[in-house]
Amino acid sequence: MQKAVMTFRELLTLLSPIQHIEVDTQEDDLENVSLFDGSVAMAKREEALLKREVRLITLSGKKMKVWLYE
């Protein structure tokens, strides 16, 4: 089975511009590091994150949390 590959940029095209998202990554020591917290519209301006692959997506109420690969 092959894993699905989606970049952060591709994910953002599927979401509403006003959707609130939190973006994290996990360091080698398994500590979560926050990369971004805000609206999808603002996340589209984060060039350094757009080409990274999505690792996991969770929903909590109206907030979406996304983890990216390094």
PDB file of N, CA, C and O in Angstrom:
ATOM      1  N   MET A   1       0.842  -1.180   0.000  1.00  0.00           N
ATOM      2  CA  MET A   1       0.000   0.000   0.000  1.00  0.00           C
ATOM      3  C   MET A   1       0.887   1.243   0.000  1.00  0.00           C
ATOM      4  O   MET A   1       1.839   1.340   0.759  1.00  0.00           O
ATOM      5  N   GLN A   2       0.563   2.182  -0.834  1.00  0.00           N
ATOM      6  CA  GLN A   2       1.328   3.419  -0.944  1.00  0.00           C
ATOM      7  C   GLN A   2       0.642   4.508  -0.127  1.00  0.00           C
ATOM      8  O   GLN A   2      -0.582   4.612  -0.120  1.00  0.00           O
ATOM      9  N   LYS A   3       1.440   5.313   0.584  1.00  0.00           N
ATOM     10  CA  LYS A   3       0.846   6.385   1.383  1.00  0.00           C
ATOM     11  C   LYS A   3       0.414   7.544   0.489  1.00  0.00           C
ATOM     12  O   LYS A   3       1.029   7.808  -0.548  1.00  0.00           O
ATOM     13  N   ALA A   4      -0.659   8.190   0.883  1.00  0.00           N
ATOM     14  CA  ALA A   4      -1.128   9.373   0.156  1.00  0.00           C
ATOM     15  C   ALA A   4      -0.206  10.540   0.476  1.00  0.00           C
ATOM     16  O   ALA A   4       0.172  10.740   1.623  1.00  0.00           O
ATOM     17  N   VAL A   5       0.161  11.290  -0.528  1.00  0.00           N
ATOM     18  CA  VAL A   5       1.051  12.430  -0.334  1.00  0.00           C
ATOM     19  C   VAL A   5       0.283  13.702  -0.679  1.00  0.00           C
ATOM     20  O   VAL A   5      -0.272  13.830  -1.762  1.00  0.00           O
ATOM     21  N   MET A   6       0.240  14.615   0.276  1.00  0.00           N
ATOM     22  CA  MET A   6      -0.412  15.908   0.061  1.00  0.00           C
ATOM     23  C   MET A   6       0.470  16.984   0.661  1.00  0.00           C
ATOM     24  O   MET A   6       0.908  16.866   1.804  1.00  0.00           O
ATOM     25  N   THR A   7       0.736  18.010  -0.124  1.00  0.00           N
ATOM     26  CA  THR A   7       1.516  19.117   0.419  1.00  0.00           C
ATOM     27  C   THR A   7       0.590  20.030   1.220  1.00  0.00           C
ATOM     28  O   THR A   7      -0.637  19.999   1.060  1.00  0.00           O
ATOM     29  N   PHE A   8       1.181  20.841   2.049  1.00  0.00           N
ATOM     30  CA  PHE A   8       0.415  21.797   2.841  1.00  0.00           C
ATOM     31  C   PHE A   8      -0.331  22.763   1.924  1.00  0.00           C
ATOM     32  O   PHE A   8      -1.476  23.109   2.172  1.00  0.00           O
ATOM     33  N   ARG A   9       0.284  23.173   0.833  1.00  0.00           N
ATOM     34  CA  ARG A   9      -0.359  24.067  -0.146  1.00  0.00           C
ATOM     35  C   ARG A   9      -1.632  23.420  -0.701  1.00  0.00           C
ATOM     36  O   ARG A   9      -2.667  24.060  -0.818  1.00  0.00           O
ATOM     37  N   GLU A  10      -1.573  22.137  -1.047  1.00  0.00           N
ATOM     38  CA  GLU A  10      -2.742  21.428  -1.575  1.00  0.00           C
ATOM     39  C   GLU A  10      -3.859  21.349  -0.534  1.00  0.00           C
ATOM     40  O   GLU A  10      -5.032  21.513  -0.866  1.00  0.00           O
ATOM     41  N   LEU A  11      -3.496  21.118   0.705  1.00  0.00           N
ATOM     42  CA  LEU A  11      -4.494  21.072   1.769  1.00  0.00           C
ATOM     43  C   LEU A  11      -5.197  22.419   1.913  1.00  0.00           C
ATOM     44  O   LEU A  11      -6.421  22.473   2.049  1.00  0.00           O
ATOM     45  N   LEU A  12      -4.441  23.500   1.863  1.00  0.00           N
ATOM     46  CA  LEU A  12      -5.025  24.828   2.036  1.00  0.00           C
ATOM     47  C   LEU A  12      -6.035  25.175   0.941  1.00  0.00           C
ATOM     48  O   LEU A  12      -6.985  25.911   1.193  1.00  0.00           O
ATOM     49  N   THR A  13      -5.860  24.620  -0.256  1.00  0.00           N
ATOM     50  CA  THR A  13      -6.820  24.900  -1.333  1.00  0.00           C
ATOM     51  C   THR A  13      -8.173  24.263  -1.066  1.00  0.00           C
ATOM     52  O   THR A  13      -9.175  24.654  -1.656  1.00  0.00           O
ATOM     53  N   LEU A  14      -8.228  23.289  -0.172  1.00  0.00           N
ATOM     54  CA  LEU A  14      -9.478  22.600   0.153  1.00  0.00           C
ATOM     55  C   LEU A  14     -10.249  23.256   1.292  1.00  0.00           C
ATOM     56  O   LEU A  14     -11.389  22.890   1.563  1.00  0.00           O
ATOM     57  N   LEU A  15      -9.638  24.226   1.954  1.00  0.00           N
ATOM     58  CA  LEU A  15     -10.225  24.823   3.149  1.00  0.00           C
ATOM     59  C   LEU A  15     -10.721  26.239   2.898  1.00  0.00           C
ATOM     60  O   LEU A  15     -10.226  26.930   2.023  1.00  0.00           O
ATOM     61  N   SER A  16     -11.662  26.648   3.716  1.00  0.00           N
ATOM     62  CA  SER A  16     -12.168  28.019   3.668  1.00  0.00           C
ATOM     63  C   SER A  16     -11.085  28.981   4.149  1.00  0.00           C
ATOM     64  O   SER A  16     -10.355  28.673   5.102  1.00  0.00           O
ATOM     65  N   PRO A  17     -10.965  30.161   3.538  1.00  0.00           N
ATOM     66  CA  PRO A  17      -9.942  31.129   3.946  1.00  0.00           C
ATOM     67  C   PRO A  17     -10.067  31.579   5.401  1.00  0.00           C
ATOM     68  O   PRO A  17      -9.084  31.995   5.999  1.00  0.00           O
ATOM     69  N   ILE A  18     -11.275  31.488   5.977  1.00  0.00           N
ATOM     70  CA  ILE A  18     -11.438  31.938   7.355  1.00  0.00           C
ATOM     71  C   ILE A  18     -11.298  30.800   8.370  1.00  0.00           C
ATOM     72  O   ILE A  18     -11.342  31.029   9.572  1.00  0.00           O
ATOM     73  N   GLN A  19     -11.105  29.570   7.899  1.00  0.00           N
ATOM     74  CA  GLN A  19     -10.909  28.422   8.784  1.00  0.00           C
ATOM     75  C   GLN A  19      -9.675  28.661   9.646  1.00  0.00           C
ATOM     76  O   GLN A  19      -8.639  29.079   9.166  1.00  0.00           O
ATOM     77  N   HIS A  20      -9.778  28.387  10.939  1.00  0.00           N
ATOM     78  CA  HIS A  20      -8.649  28.542  11.865  1.00  0.00           C
ATOM     79  C   HIS A  20      -7.871  27.234  11.907  1.00  0.00           C
ATOM     80  O   HIS A  20      -8.455  26.169  12.094  1.00  0.00           O
ATOM     81  N   ILE A  21      -6.563  27.313  11.722  1.00  0.00           N
ATOM     82  CA  ILE A  21      -5.733  26.116  11.783  1.00  0.00           C
ATOM     83  C   ILE A  21      -4.519  26.354  12.672  1.00  0.00           C
ATOM     84  O   ILE A  21      -4.051  27.476  12.846  1.00  0.00           O
ATOM     85  N   GLU A  22      -4.045  25.272  13.231  1.00  0.00           N
ATOM     86  CA  GLU A  22      -2.803  25.273  14.003  1.00  0.00           C
ATOM     87  C   GLU A  22      -1.886  24.267  13.330  1.00  0.00           C
ATOM     88  O   GLU A  22      -2.300  23.153  13.016  1.00  0.00           O
ATOM     89  N   VAL A  23      -0.649  24.654  13.078  1.00  0.00           N
ATOM     90  CA  VAL A  23       0.299  23.796  12.371  1.00  0.00           C
ATOM     91  C   VAL A  23       1.475  23.496  13.288  1.00  0.00           C
ATOM     92  O   VAL A  23       2.084  24.403  13.849  1.00  0.00           O
ATOM     93  N   ASP A  24       1.772  22.206  13.429  1.00  0.00           N
ATOM     94  CA  ASP A  24       2.876  21.750  14.269  1.00  0.00           C
ATOM     95  C   ASP A  24       3.766  20.803  13.481  1.00  0.00           C
ATOM     96  O   ASP A  24       3.392  20.303  12.430  1.00  0.00           O
ATOM     97  N   THR A  25       4.939  20.533  14.031  1.00  0.00           N
ATOM     98  CA  THR A  25       5.818  19.475  13.544  1.00  0.00           C
ATOM     99  C   THR A  25       6.363  18.776  14.770  1.00  0.00           C
ATOM    100  O   THR A  25       6.245  19.278  15.887  1.00  0.00           O
ATOM    101  N   GLN A  26       6.943  17.607  14.571  1.00  0.00           N
ATOM    102  CA  GLN A  26       7.485  16.860  15.700  1.00  0.00           C
ATOM    103  C   GLN A  26       8.985  16.730  15.511  1.00  0.00           C
ATOM    104  O   GLN A  26       9.458  16.236  14.485  1.00  0.00           O
ATOM    105  N   GLU A  27       9.730  17.198  16.498  1.00  0.00           N
ATOM    106  CA  GLU A  27      11.191  17.139  16.446  1.00  0.00           C
ATOM    107  C   GLU A  27      11.661  15.714  16.716  1.00  0.00           C
ATOM    108  O   GLU A  27      10.890  14.847  17.107  1.00  0.00           O
ATOM    109  N   ASP A  28      12.949  15.474  16.534  1.00  0.00           N
ATOM    110  CA  ASP A  28      13.527  14.146  16.742  1.00  0.00           C
ATOM    111  C   ASP A  28      13.317  13.625  18.162  1.00  0.00           C
ATOM    112  O   ASP A  28      13.226  12.427  18.373  1.00  0.00           O
ATOM    113  N   ASP A  29      13.259  14.524  19.129  1.00  0.00           N
ATOM    114  CA  ASP A  29      13.058  14.107  20.514  1.00  0.00           C
ATOM    115  C   ASP A  29      11.566  13.986  20.854  1.00  0.00           C
ATOM    116  O   ASP A  29      11.182  13.959  22.016  1.00  0.00           O
ATOM    117  N   LEU A  30      10.707  13.915  19.823  1.00  0.00           N
ATOM    118  CA  LEU A  30       9.255  13.733  19.940  1.00  0.00           C
ATOM    119  C   LEU A  30       8.548  14.900  20.622  1.00  0.00           C
ATOM    120  O   LEU A  30       7.446  14.759  21.128  1.00  0.00           O
ATOM    121  N   GLU A  31       9.175  16.057  20.625  1.00  0.00           N
ATOM    122  CA  GLU A  31       8.550  17.256  21.179  1.00  0.00           C
ATOM    123  C   GLU A  31       7.832  18.008  20.060  1.00  0.00           C
ATOM    124  O   GLU A  31       8.388  18.237  18.990  1.00  0.00           O
ATOM    125  N   ASN A  32       6.561  18.370  20.287  1.00  0.00           N
ATOM    126  CA  ASN A  32       5.805  19.124  19.292  1.00  0.00           C
ATOM    127  C   ASN A  32       6.282  20.574  19.258  1.00  0.00           C
ATOM    128  O   ASN A  32       6.469  21.198  20.292  1.00  0.00           O
ATOM    129  N   VAL A  33       6.462  21.099  18.056  1.00  0.00           N
ATOM    130  CA  VAL A  33       6.895  22.467  17.854  1.00  0.00           C
ATOM    131  C   VAL A  33       5.839  23.178  17.017  1.00  0.00           C
ATOM    132  O   VAL A  33       5.508  22.728  15.923  1.00  0.00           O
ATOM    133  N   SER A  34       5.313  24.285  17.529  1.00  0.00           N
ATOM    134  CA  SER A  34       4.295  25.045  16.808  1.00  0.00           C
ATOM    135  C   SER A  34       4.939  25.866  15.698  1.00  0.00           C
ATOM    136  O   SER A  34       5.905  26.582  15.921  1.00  0.00           O
ATOM    137  N   LEU A  35       4.385  25.747  14.482  1.00  0.00           N
ATOM    138  CA  LEU A  35       4.903  26.478  13.334  1.00  0.00           C
ATOM    139  C   LEU A  35       4.006  27.634  12.930  1.00  0.00           C
ATOM    140  O   LEU A  35       4.475  28.638  12.392  1.00  0.00           O
ATOM    141  N   PHE A  36       2.703  27.491  13.168  1.00  0.00           N
ATOM    142  CA  PHE A  36       1.743  28.508  12.745  1.00  0.00           C
ATOM    143  C   PHE A  36       0.438  28.315  13.505  1.00  0.00           C
ATOM    144  O   PHE A  36       0.039  27.202  13.790  1.00  0.00           O
ATOM    145  N   ASP A  37      -0.240  29.420  13.793  1.00  0.00           N
ATOM    146  CA  ASP A  37      -1.555  29.385  14.429  1.00  0.00           C
ATOM    147  C   ASP A  37      -2.328  30.591  13.916  1.00  0.00           C
ATOM    148  O   ASP A  37      -1.978  31.727  14.227  1.00  0.00           O
ATOM    149  N   GLY A  38      -3.354  30.352  13.085  1.00  0.00           N
ATOM    150  CA  GLY A  38      -4.124  31.450  12.522  1.00  0.00           C
ATOM    151  C   GLY A  38      -5.046  30.977  11.422  1.00  0.00           C
ATOM    152  O   GLY A  38      -5.364  29.801  11.317  1.00  0.00           O
ATOM    153  N   SER A  39      -5.459  31.896  10.561  1.00  0.00           N
ATOM    154  CA  SER A  39      -6.406  31.570   9.495  1.00  0.00           C
ATOM    155  C   SER A  39      -5.700  30.961   8.283  1.00  0.00           C
ATOM    156  O   SER A  39      -4.495  31.141   8.094  1.00  0.00           O
ATOM    157  N   VAL A  40      -6.473  30.251   7.477  1.00  0.00           N
ATOM    158  CA  VAL A  40      -5.945  29.664   6.250  1.00  0.00           C
ATOM    159  C   VAL A  40      -5.401  30.754   5.326  1.00  0.00           C
ATOM    160  O   VAL A  40      -4.355  30.590   4.705  1.00  0.00           O
ATOM    161  N   ALA A  41      -6.102  31.879   5.250  1.00  0.00           N
ATOM    162  CA  ALA A  41      -5.654  32.986   4.400  1.00  0.00           C
ATOM    163  C   ALA A  41      -4.245  33.443   4.786  1.00  0.00           C
ATOM    164  O   ALA A  41      -3.411  33.708   3.915  1.00  0.00           O
ATOM    165  N   MET A  42      -3.962  33.520   6.067  1.00  0.00           N
ATOM    166  CA  MET A  42      -2.630  33.932   6.525  1.00  0.00           C
ATOM    167  C   MET A  42      -1.605  32.807   6.318  1.00  0.00           C
ATOM    168  O   MET A  42      -0.441  33.070   6.029  1.00  0.00           O
ATOM    169  N   ALA A  43      -2.036  31.555   6.455  1.00  0.00           N
ATOM    170  CA  ALA A  43      -1.120  30.421   6.269  1.00  0.00           C
ATOM    171  C   ALA A  43      -0.603  30.356   4.837  1.00  0.00           C
ATOM    172  O   ALA A  43       0.520  29.910   4.600  1.00  0.00           O
ATOM    173  N   LYS A  44      -1.403  30.811   3.881  1.00  0.00           N
ATOM    174  CA  LYS A  44      -0.980  30.779   2.474  1.00  0.00           C
ATOM    175  C   LYS A  44       0.203  31.701   2.214  1.00  0.00           C
ATOM    176  O   LYS A  44       0.865  31.583   1.193  1.00  0.00           O
ATOM    177  N   ARG A  45       0.504  32.583   3.146  1.00  0.00           N
ATOM    178  CA  ARG A  45       1.644  33.497   3.011  1.00  0.00           C
ATOM    179  C   ARG A  45       2.934  32.911   3.591  1.00  0.00           C
ATOM    180  O   ARG A  45       3.992  33.509   3.468  1.00  0.00           O
ATOM    181  N   GLU A  46       2.833  31.760   4.255  1.00  0.00           N
ATOM    182  CA  GLU A  46       3.990  31.120   4.889  1.00  0.00           C
ATOM    183  C   GLU A  46       4.707  30.230   3.876  1.00  0.00           C
ATOM    184  O   GLU A  46       4.536  29.016   3.857  1.00  0.00           O
ATOM    185  N   GLU A  47       5.517  30.845   3.021  1.00  0.00           N
ATOM    186  CA  GLU A  47       6.195  30.139   1.926  1.00  0.00           C
ATOM    187  C   GLU A  47       7.018  28.936   2.397  1.00  0.00           C
ATOM    188  O   GLU A  47       7.081  27.925   1.712  1.00  0.00           O
ATOM    189  N   ALA A  48       7.634  29.043   3.550  1.00  0.00           N
ATOM    190  CA  ALA A  48       8.491  27.960   4.047  1.00  0.00           C
ATOM    191  C   ALA A  48       7.704  26.696   4.372  1.00  0.00           C
ATOM    192  O   ALA A  48       8.266  25.600   4.379  1.00  0.00           O
ATOM    193  N   LEU A  49       6.408  26.825   4.619  1.00  0.00           N
ATOM    194  CA  LEU A  49       5.596  25.669   4.992  1.00  0.00           C
ATOM    195  C   LEU A  49       4.859  25.042   3.809  1.00  0.00           C
ATOM    196  O   LEU A  49       4.492  23.866   3.867  1.00  0.00           O
ATOM    197  N   LEU A  50       4.635  25.781   2.757  1.00  0.00           N
ATOM    198  CA  LEU A  50       3.743  25.352   1.686  1.00  0.00           C
ATOM    199  C   LEU A  50       4.178  24.074   0.966  1.00  0.00           C
ATOM    200  O   LEU A  50       3.332  23.295   0.535  1.00  0.00           O
ATOM    201  N   LYS A  51       5.474  23.808   0.845  1.00  0.00           N
ATOM    202  CA  LYS A  51       5.946  22.625   0.123  1.00  0.00           C
ATOM    203  C   LYS A  51       6.108  21.398   1.012  1.00  0.00           C
ATOM    204  O   LYS A  51       6.375  20.310   0.519  1.00  0.00           O
ATOM    205  N   ARG A  52       5.928  21.568   2.302  1.00  0.00           N
ATOM    206  CA  ARG A  52       6.085  20.435   3.222  1.00  0.00           C
ATOM    207  C   ARG A  52       4.896  19.501   3.125  1.00  0.00           C
ATOM    208  O   ARG A  52       3.780  19.906   2.828  1.00  0.00           O
ATOM    209  N   GLU A  53       5.120  18.210   3.387  1.00  0.00           N
ATOM    210  CA  GLU A  53       4.065  17.211   3.304  1.00  0.00           C
ATOM    211  C   GLU A  53       3.271  17.147   4.607  1.00  0.00           C
ATOM    212  O   GLU A  53       3.824  17.282   5.698  1.00  0.00           O
ATOM    213  N   VAL A  54       1.979  16.918   4.456  1.00  0.00           N
ATOM    214  CA  VAL A  54       1.080  16.790   5.605  1.00  0.00           C
ATOM    215  C   VAL A  54       1.258  15.399   6.221  1.00  0.00           C
ATOM    216  O   VAL A  54       1.274  14.390   5.522  1.00  0.00           O
ATOM    217  N   ARG A  55       1.395  15.373   7.527  1.00  0.00           N
ATOM    218  CA  ARG A  55       1.583  14.118   8.242  1.00  0.00           C
ATOM    219  C   ARG A  55       0.277  13.626   8.864  1.00  0.00           C
ATOM    220  O   ARG A  55      -0.061  12.458   8.802  1.00  0.00           O
ATOM    221  N   LEU A  56      -0.470  14.539   9.498  1.00  0.00           N
ATOM    222  CA  LEU A  56      -1.677  14.170  10.221  1.00  0.00           C
ATOM    223  C   LEU A  56      -2.588  15.378  10.317  1.00  0.00           C
ATOM    224  O   LEU A  56      -2.116  16.502  10.436  1.00  0.00           O
ATOM    225  N   ILE A  57      -3.894  15.151  10.275  1.00  0.00           N
ATOM    226  CA  ILE A  57      -4.888  16.212  10.419  1.00  0.00           C
ATOM    227  C   ILE A  57      -5.894  15.773  11.478  1.00  0.00           C
ATOM    228  O   ILE A  57      -6.406  14.658  11.414  1.00  0.00           O
ATOM    229  N   THR A  58      -6.179  16.647  12.448  1.00  0.00           N
ATOM    230  CA  THR A  58      -7.216  16.365  13.444  1.00  0.00           C
ATOM    231  C   THR A  58      -8.146  17.568  13.552  1.00  0.00           C
ATOM    232  O   THR A  58      -7.755  18.696  13.271  1.00  0.00           O
ATOM    233  N   LEU A  59      -9.371  17.311  13.962  1.00  0.00           N
ATOM    234  CA  LEU A  59     -10.357  18.371  14.173  1.00  0.00           C
ATOM    235  C   LEU A  59     -10.763  18.395  15.636  1.00  0.00           C
ATOM    236  O   LEU A  59     -11.003  17.359  16.233  1.00  0.00           O
ATOM    237  N   SER A  60     -10.849  19.594  16.181  1.00  0.00           N
ATOM    238  CA  SER A  60     -11.293  19.783  17.559  1.00  0.00           C
ATOM    239  C   SER A  60     -12.234  20.978  17.561  1.00  0.00           C
ATOM    240  O   SER A  60     -11.791  22.126  17.512  1.00  0.00           O
ATOM    241  N   GLY A  61     -13.519  20.712  17.578  1.00  0.00           N
ATOM    242  CA  GLY A  61     -14.488  21.794  17.484  1.00  0.00           C
ATOM    243  C   GLY A  61     -14.382  22.444  16.116  1.00  0.00           C
ATOM    244  O   GLY A  61     -14.509  21.790  15.100  1.00  0.00           O
ATOM    245  N   LYS A  62     -14.136  23.741  16.091  1.00  0.00           N
ATOM    246  CA  LYS A  62     -13.997  24.459  14.819  1.00  0.00           C
ATOM    247  C   LYS A  62     -12.538  24.653  14.420  1.00  0.00           C
ATOM    248  O   LYS A  62     -12.244  25.286  13.421  1.00  0.00           O
ATOM    249  N   LYS A  63     -11.625  24.118  15.222  1.00  0.00           N
ATOM    250  CA  LYS A  63     -10.196  24.303  14.963  1.00  0.00           C
ATOM    251  C   LYS A  63      -9.591  23.036  14.360  1.00  0.00           C
ATOM    252  O   LYS A  63      -9.839  21.938  14.832  1.00  0.00           O
ATOM    253  N   MET A  64      -8.814  23.204  13.315  1.00  0.00           N
ATOM    254  CA  MET A  64      -8.125  22.101  12.670  1.00  0.00           C
ATOM    255  C   MET A  64      -6.657  22.145  13.063  1.00  0.00           C
ATOM    256  O   MET A  64      -6.042  23.202  13.075  1.00  0.00           O
ATOM    257  N   LYS A  65      -6.117  20.989  13.417  1.00  0.00           N
ATOM    258  CA  LYS A  65      -4.706  20.911  13.769  1.00  0.00           C
ATOM    259  C   LYS A  65      -4.015  20.040  12.725  1.00  0.00           C
ATOM    260  O   LYS A  65      -4.482  18.958  12.408  1.00  0.00           O
ATOM    261  N   VAL A  66      -2.909  20.546  12.177  1.00  0.00           N
ATOM    262  CA  VAL A  66      -2.181  19.874  11.104  1.00  0.00           C
ATOM    263  C   VAL A  66      -0.740  19.671  11.549  1.00  0.00           C
ATOM    264  O   VAL A  66      -0.108  20.587  12.061  1.00  0.00           O
ATOM    265  N   TRP A  67      -0.241  18.456  11.369  1.00  0.00           N
ATOM    266  CA  TRP A  67       1.178  18.188  11.613  1.00  0.00           C
ATOM    267  C   TRP A  67       1.848  17.998  10.271  1.00  0.00           C
ATOM    268  O   TRP A  67       1.316  17.352   9.376  1.00  0.00           O
ATOM    269  N   LEU A  68       3.037  18.589  10.109  1.00  0.00           N
ATOM    270  CA  LEU A  68       3.800  18.499   8.876  1.00  0.00           C
ATOM    271  C   LEU A  68       5.080  17.712   9.106  1.00  0.00           C
ATOM    272  O   LEU A  68       5.657  17.730  10.195  1.00  0.00           O
ATOM    273  N   TYR A  69       5.533  17.027   8.052  1.00  0.00           N
ATOM    274  CA  TYR A  69       6.858  16.406   8.093  1.00  0.00           C
ATOM    275  C   TYR A  69       7.907  17.496   8.004  1.00  0.00           C
ATOM    276  O   TYR A  69       7.672  18.556   7.443  1.00  0.00           O
ATOM    277  N   GLU A  70       9.082  17.216   8.559  1.00  0.00           N
ATOM    278  CA  GLU A  70      10.180  18.193   8.489  1.00  0.00           C
ATOM    279  C   GLU A  70      10.764  18.270   7.109  1.00  0.00           C
ATOM    280  O   GLU A  70      10.729  17.433   6.332  1.00  0.00           O
TER     281      GLU A  70
END
